[in-house]
Amino acid sequence: GNTYLAERAADVIDLKKRILSHLLGERRQSLGNLTTPVVVLANNLTPSETARLNKKYVLGFATETGGHTSHTAILAGALEIPAVVGVGAFLSDVSGGETVILDGNQGEVIIDPDESAHEKYLDSHARYLTVSQRLEGLRSLKAETKDGVRIQLMGNIEFPEEAQHCVERGADGVGLYRTEFLYLKNDREPTEQDHYEAYCRVIKAFPNKPVVIRTLDLGADKVPGSISDHFHSSNPVLGLRSIRLSLQNLPLFKTQLRAVLRAAVHGDVRMMFPLVASLLEFRQAKMVVGDVMEDLEAEGIPFRRDVPIGMMVEVPAAVMLAEDFAREADFFSIGTNDLIQYTLAVDRADPSVAALYRSGDPAILRLIHKVVDAGHKEQIPVTVCGQMSSSPIYVPLLIGMGLRQLSVTPHAIPELKEIIRQVTIPQAEQIAAHAQTLELARDVESYLQSELKKICPDSYL
């Protein structure tokens, strides 16, 4: 069937339920209005529903559909709410009130566990707390390899309040600020002032450290109600999203750009465009930035003129043109989540093909290598900011491929810092060289797992 129509059918069913509830005078409880601690079990949660979850009362959630790199899963990490996404059918076994264990490491939901399972998970949790306490001691130390090479370890954030999470874990700045969540958390379209205030909060948390603001990446699974009229695609993942949406809706784009340029006065701000696939798109986006600068100047509003402008490399076309882009962009950030999805033709939110979505696929390693080489050739910084860089097994590989900047989920920073501090550059280069000779993703992953155990035997895997 048509995925787009199936998604819209869910919207119609939801609308029908809300109309009936209203007509019957029933009070509808939002997940954002909970007053007692619960584990939420659902067929699916949209990114906007997830954004409204109250961490105080939602101890964790599990969904039948979705994928571990879907935006719902990413948001769960941002909110630091334990989540298991896309585990298949389980709601028929639940009536409400059961004891539930969410195993995020194995991606399992255990309903009414027996005593031995309960004990096993209590032991696992105790071990996790022990490792967490040890990692806490690394907070003020630099992310530096055993042989003294500095790695810039930055945080990915969705909300301004997450900047503090990054600071607390010793981040070297913000490598990816996903600004679209300003739209998803509110029922109205954010104003220029809303953007400006949100950016300033993040910038002030990181004096003299980089804050990379990505322009809005709406579309696909991130469609806010406030601007849903813009989205009518039979295949949202390949439709009007990200930079394409911004270039077709200039008032929307310019509102955000004005706020970024104004906020940049207060710190080390960089700007990047998502899902760029052609040189024309990149040049058009930069021209809009130039137009906005002229407007601000004419209005006498203070702004920063020399903001570095980079791009996400997350479409195979951008990888193939990496050398050309490197001559025009100030920096690259490799978005592995979409790069894997578009290269391997796997919908990252579809559980039926989830097993085909592999960060360690040899094709993905070659693409990353190509982008890193292009960046080095033109002497521009290259970062990896997808979920791959937050996964411990890939850190030695990425360093060995020549990356010196990683942007990761804030809660992963301490563990990744420990790994970085226990590996040498020659060791990492040897790991990367061997990994790139392997033919299958499972062999790459197995090899990286075994190498990580040698580097960091005490890590919590």
XYZ file of C-alpha atoms in Angstrom:
461
model
C 0.000 0.000 0.000
C 0.847 3.669 -0.179
C 2.860 4.677 2.946
C 1.771 8.297 2.693
C -1.940 7.366 2.571
C -1.459 4.932 5.464
C 0.075 7.719 7.555
C -2.726 10.120 6.648
C -5.299 7.389 7.494
C -3.885 7.358 11.024
C -4.394 11.138 11.134
C -8.036 10.763 10.032
C -8.669 8.071 12.672
C -7.087 10.309 15.315
C -9.277 13.226 14.180
C -12.401 10.999 14.329
C -11.547 9.980 17.911
C -11.040 13.595 18.963
C -14.347 14.724 17.390
C -16.242 11.862 19.076
C -14.598 12.620 22.429
C -15.584 16.258 22.070
C -19.200 15.425 21.104
C -19.496 12.963 23.998
C -18.020 15.482 26.421
C -15.067 13.243 27.268
C -11.961 14.872 28.672
C -8.968 13.934 26.539
C -5.760 13.382 28.502
C -2.612 14.479 26.723
C 0.655 12.628 27.339
C 2.024 16.026 28.309
C -0.494 16.312 31.175
C 0.311 13.154 33.148
C 0.391 13.411 36.946
C 1.642 9.927 37.926
C 4.726 7.982 36.742
C 3.993 5.596 33.860
C 5.599 3.606 31.062
C 3.869 4.580 27.805
C 3.131 1.733 25.372
C 1.851 2.737 21.930
C 1.589 1.586 18.348
C 3.424 4.758 17.335
C 4.394 8.163 18.692
C 5.014 11.038 16.300
C 7.998 13.338 16.907
C 5.599 16.128 17.957
C 3.878 13.829 20.504
C 7.265 12.715 21.810
C 8.423 16.323 22.126
C 5.553 16.985 24.528
C 6.345 14.093 26.904
C 7.030 15.115 30.493
C 10.209 13.375 31.669
C 9.054 13.690 35.278
C 6.155 11.272 34.708
C 7.114 9.260 31.619
C 9.632 6.706 32.922
C 10.013 5.238 29.438
C 8.068 4.315 26.315
C 7.868 1.567 23.726
C 6.277 1.583 20.274
C 5.337 -1.191 17.871
C 6.436 0.784 14.800
C 9.369 3.074 13.988
C 13.135 2.573 13.886
C 16.101 3.231 16.182
C 17.233 6.171 14.032
C 13.731 7.620 13.540
C 13.199 11.126 14.888
C 11.004 9.724 17.652
C 13.963 7.625 18.847
C 16.344 10.583 18.505
C 13.974 12.742 20.545
C 13.755 10.105 23.273
C 17.533 10.294 23.583
C 17.378 14.085 23.685
C 14.781 14.040 26.455
C 16.754 11.256 28.185
C 13.650 9.082 28.345
C 14.417 5.337 27.996
C 12.726 4.064 24.834
C 12.385 0.956 22.691
C 11.095 1.864 19.229
C 9.753 -0.458 16.514
C 9.667 -3.776 18.413
C 6.670 -5.238 16.567
C 3.231 -6.154 17.915
C 2.871 -6.337 21.696
C -0.168 -4.189 22.576
C -2.545 -7.163 22.354
C -0.721 -8.600 25.412
C -1.318 -5.461 27.475
C -4.453 -4.253 29.237
C -2.858 -1.635 31.516
C -1.258 -1.781 34.941
C 1.300 -4.511 34.139
C 4.930 -4.413 35.290
C 7.104 -3.713 32.247
C 10.857 -3.838 31.613
C 12.234 -1.835 28.677
C 15.579 -3.186 27.484
C 17.018 -0.444 25.305
C 20.245 -2.366 24.619
C 18.474 -5.402 23.157
C 15.391 -3.521 21.882
C 12.970 -5.650 23.898
C 9.796 -5.090 25.908
C 9.267 -7.623 28.702
C 5.715 -7.658 30.077
C 5.156 -9.052 33.599
C 8.722 -10.448 33.946
C 9.338 -13.459 36.213
C 11.590 -13.180 39.271
C 14.791 -14.324 37.525
C 14.350 -11.763 34.708
C 13.631 -9.096 37.308
C 16.852 -9.968 39.210
C 18.882 -10.053 35.983
C 17.797 -6.539 35.046
C 18.360 -5.197 38.563
C 21.961 -6.507 38.329
C 22.352 -4.980 34.865
C 21.079 -1.641 36.137
C 23.504 -1.737 39.090
C 26.400 -2.388 36.677
C 25.257 0.502 34.502
C 25.236 2.836 37.537
C 28.776 1.723 38.484
C 30.053 2.495 34.973
C 28.198 5.845 34.978
C 29.883 6.854 38.236
C 33.301 5.998 36.794
C 32.584 7.994 33.640
C 31.489 10.974 35.736
C 35.169 11.436 36.646
C 36.032 12.131 32.979
C 33.792 15.189 32.720
C 36.519 17.815 33.111
C 39.118 15.893 31.066
C 39.720 16.515 27.364
C 38.661 14.104 24.636
C 42.228 13.295 23.676
C 43.688 10.072 22.294
C 46.271 8.109 24.274
C 48.992 9.596 22.058
C 47.817 13.181 22.601
C 45.639 13.997 19.552
C 42.687 16.223 20.442
C 39.245 15.096 19.264
C 36.465 17.678 19.368
C 33.479 15.951 21.002
C 30.330 18.049 20.624
C 26.657 17.490 21.392
C 23.575 17.089 19.182
C 20.587 18.948 20.621
C 16.913 19.473 19.806
C 15.874 21.858 22.608
C 17.678 24.845 24.191
C 17.563 23.228 27.651
C 19.714 20.369 26.347
C 22.669 22.739 26.060
C 23.056 22.387 29.823
C 23.149 18.568 29.479
C 26.080 19.019 27.072
C 27.899 21.410 29.425
C 27.448 18.996 32.356
C 29.034 16.185 30.340
C 32.009 18.237 29.189
C 31.044 18.817 25.535
C 33.258 20.973 23.310
C 30.227 22.822 21.942
C 27.115 21.990 19.928
C 27.821 20.257 16.622
C 24.176 19.987 15.566
C 21.241 22.048 16.783
C 18.128 20.554 15.155
C 16.022 23.732 15.065
C 12.890 22.116 13.588
C 11.808 21.051 17.068
C 10.855 24.679 17.732
C 8.014 23.930 15.295
C 7.169 20.477 16.636
C 6.848 21.470 20.279
C 4.351 24.285 19.661
C 0.949 24.507 17.990
C 1.844 27.831 16.392
C 4.609 28.751 13.989
C 7.591 30.214 15.908
C 8.318 33.915 15.389
C 11.714 35.430 14.641
C 11.947 36.379 18.321
C 11.167 32.768 19.378
C 14.051 31.565 17.202
C 16.379 34.312 18.430
C 15.722 33.657 22.128
C 16.145 29.877 21.734
C 19.474 30.308 19.914
C 20.752 32.835 22.458
C 20.062 30.395 25.312
C 22.258 27.782 23.642
C 25.009 30.248 22.684
C 25.225 31.638 26.226
C 25.747 28.113 27.598
C 28.856 27.802 25.392
C 30.963 30.980 25.551
C 33.931 30.697 23.143
C 32.767 27.287 21.884
C 31.130 26.465 18.541
C 27.360 26.240 18.160
C 26.325 24.801 14.773
C 22.740 25.752 13.935
C 21.124 23.637 11.221
C 18.313 25.354 9.355
C 14.984 23.594 9.681
C 14.768 20.002 8.505
C 11.002 19.582 8.328
C 9.161 17.031 6.206
C 9.265 13.217 6.084
C 8.248 12.212 9.641
C 8.517 15.745 11.056
C 5.363 17.616 10.035
C 4.131 20.218 12.542
C 0.429 21.081 12.556
C 1.216 24.806 12.320
C 2.570 24.503 8.752
C 1.132 21.155 7.599
C -0.374 22.819 4.500
C 3.124 22.806 2.937
C 3.308 18.999 2.896
C 1.466 17.012 0.234
C 3.844 14.300 -0.928
C 3.088 10.713 -1.914
C 6.572 9.809 -0.641
C 7.556 12.229 2.161
C 11.146 10.968 2.511
C 11.772 11.898 -1.146
C 9.414 14.866 -1.168
C 9.411 18.505 -0.116
C 11.610 18.532 2.970
C 14.629 20.232 4.516
C 16.426 22.792 2.322
C 13.927 22.178 -0.524
C 11.077 23.286 1.724
C 13.032 26.351 2.888
C 13.836 27.444 -0.674
C 10.170 27.104 -1.700
C 8.932 28.982 1.389
C 11.204 31.999 1.610
C 9.287 33.873 4.360
C 9.680 30.792 6.593
C 13.387 30.503 5.698
C 14.146 34.206 6.081
C 12.505 34.360 9.516
C 14.935 31.718 10.734
C 17.988 33.181 8.980
C 17.357 36.627 10.487
C 17.323 35.074 13.964
C 20.514 33.057 13.351
C 22.439 36.082 12.054
C 21.245 38.249 14.955
C 22.086 35.600 17.569
C 25.529 35.044 16.002
C 26.643 38.401 17.464
C 26.753 36.660 20.865
C 29.103 33.748 20.140
C 30.883 31.317 17.821
C 27.883 30.463 15.643
C 28.067 28.433 12.434
C 25.123 27.732 10.124
C 24.450 24.697 7.960
C 21.857 23.575 5.454
C 20.316 20.059 5.544
C 19.822 17.578 2.690
C 21.737 19.577 0.070
C 21.876 17.534 -3.153
C 23.145 20.014 -5.752
C 25.506 22.971 -6.032
C 22.562 25.071 -7.219
C 20.650 24.433 -3.965
C 23.667 25.385 -1.867
C 24.280 28.556 -3.875
C 20.599 29.531 -3.765
C 20.520 29.101 0.019
C 23.651 31.254 0.391
C 22.058 33.920 -1.824
C 19.037 34.029 0.507
C 21.448 34.532 3.432
C 22.961 37.457 1.500
C 19.494 38.957 0.930
C 18.673 38.663 4.644
C 21.943 40.398 5.559
C 21.019 43.299 3.270
C 17.580 43.547 4.927
C 19.057 43.569 8.439
C 21.617 46.184 7.423
C 18.919 48.411 5.909
C 16.891 48.094 9.126
C 19.905 48.944 11.296
C 19.673 45.639 13.210
C 22.990 44.246 14.560
C 24.078 40.913 13.023
C 27.254 38.995 12.278
C 28.358 39.042 8.655
C 31.108 36.389 8.710
C 29.099 33.400 9.965
C 30.680 30.204 8.538
C 28.206 28.386 6.279
C 28.413 24.622 5.879
C 26.222 21.754 4.786
C 25.005 18.347 5.833
C 26.357 15.593 3.596
C 23.506 13.067 3.745
C 22.579 12.384 0.114
C 24.747 10.161 -2.141
C 24.745 12.945 -4.782
C 26.456 15.272 -2.287
C 29.116 12.627 -1.617
C 29.816 12.227 -5.332
C 30.229 16.014 -5.599
C 32.092 16.350 -2.290
C 35.209 17.906 -3.845
C 33.109 20.545 -5.631
C 31.116 21.310 -2.476
C 34.326 21.500 -0.415
C 35.429 24.467 -2.535
C 32.234 26.372 -1.640
C 31.274 25.221 1.868
C 33.084 26.309 5.034
C 32.589 22.878 6.625
C 30.914 19.484 6.184
C 28.799 17.541 8.651
C 28.074 13.956 7.616
C 24.497 13.019 8.519
C 24.772 9.244 8.607
C 21.090 8.597 9.464
C 19.802 9.850 6.113
C 22.959 8.903 4.207
C 22.428 5.245 5.164
C 18.709 5.465 4.363
C 19.212 6.963 0.895
C 22.261 4.856 -0.027
C 20.832 1.492 1.001
C 17.231 2.362 -0.024
C 15.964 1.475 3.458
C 13.221 3.427 5.231
C 14.736 3.947 8.669
C 11.290 4.087 10.314
C 10.071 0.773 8.823
C 10.626 -2.224 11.153
C 10.158 -4.719 8.296
C 13.449 -3.573 6.704
C 15.220 -2.461 9.899
C 17.725 -5.326 9.628
C 18.959 -3.900 6.300
C 19.773 -0.516 7.863
C 23.465 -0.980 8.804
C 25.944 1.753 9.697
C 28.758 -0.715 9.079
C 27.798 -1.431 5.478
C 30.974 -1.281 3.316
C 29.249 1.191 0.954
C 28.693 3.608 3.853
C 32.332 3.367 4.976
C 33.508 4.195 1.443
C 31.180 7.199 1.232
C 32.405 8.576 4.575
C 36.007 8.073 3.470
C 35.345 9.994 0.250
C 33.839 12.966 2.130
C 36.690 13.065 4.667
C 39.269 13.016 1.848
C 37.481 15.857 0.011
C 37.352 17.943 3.193
C 41.031 17.382 3.953
C 42.002 18.238 0.378
C 40.285 21.650 0.620
C 41.247 22.037 4.305
C 37.716 22.366 5.657
C 36.529 20.718 8.906
C 34.507 17.496 8.617
C 32.258 16.206 11.412
C 30.011 13.144 11.708
C 26.750 13.977 13.486
C 24.471 10.984 12.866
C 23.617 8.205 15.336
C 26.644 6.279 14.050
C 29.037 8.660 15.827
C 27.197 8.098 19.140
C 27.723 4.335 18.897
C 30.880 3.286 20.815
C 32.016 0.644 18.306
C 32.319 3.201 15.486
C 34.420 5.798 17.329
C 37.861 4.172 16.746
C 36.884 3.534 13.103
C 35.879 7.173 12.486
C 39.038 8.504 14.141
C 41.070 6.057 12.056
C 39.394 7.407 8.903
C 40.751 10.855 9.735
C 37.838 12.462 11.586
C 38.812 14.773 14.440
C 35.330 16.126 15.207
C 32.310 14.103 16.324
C 28.885 15.408 17.296
C 26.921 12.988 19.439
C 23.909 12.437 21.704
C 24.760 14.267 24.963
C 24.383 11.226 27.221
C 26.944 9.325 25.073
C 29.718 11.913 25.628
C 31.294 10.410 28.800
C 31.500 6.866 27.393
C 32.897 8.043 24.046
C 35.427 10.250 25.825
C 36.677 7.189 27.740
C 37.118 5.260 24.473
C 38.940 8.164 22.800
C 41.323 8.457 25.767
C 42.261 4.758 25.507
C 43.001 4.514 21.783
C 46.024 5.734 19.781
C 45.881 7.145 16.246
C 47.952 4.264 14.725
C 45.629 1.777 16.473
C 42.536 3.560 15.112
C 44.044 3.760 11.607
C 44.764 0.028 11.666
C 41.153 -0.680 12.724
C 39.795 1.562 9.933
C 42.074 0.011 7.309
C 41.033 -3.547 8.206
C 37.318 -2.691 8.540
C 37.351 -1.317 4.989
C 38.611 -4.635 3.606
C 35.569 -6.534 4.939
C 32.727 -7.327 2.549
C 29.690 -7.603 4.847
C 28.169 -5.194 7.369
C 27.850 -7.941 9.993
C 31.578 -8.725 9.677
C 32.442 -5.038 10.067
C 30.236 -4.735 13.162
C 31.578 -7.949 14.719
C 35.189 -6.857 14.107
C 34.610 -3.373 15.566
C 32.909 -4.902 18.614
C 35.875 -7.181 19.303
C 38.377 -4.323 18.828
C 36.452 -2.096 21.229
C 36.581 -4.832 23.877
C 40.397 -4.818 23.565
C 40.590 -1.010 23.812
C 38.035 -0.587 26.573
C 37.351 -3.879 28.390
C 35.315 -2.170 31.132
C 32.901 -0.309 28.842
C 29.177 -0.923 29.320
C 28.075 -2.567 26.060
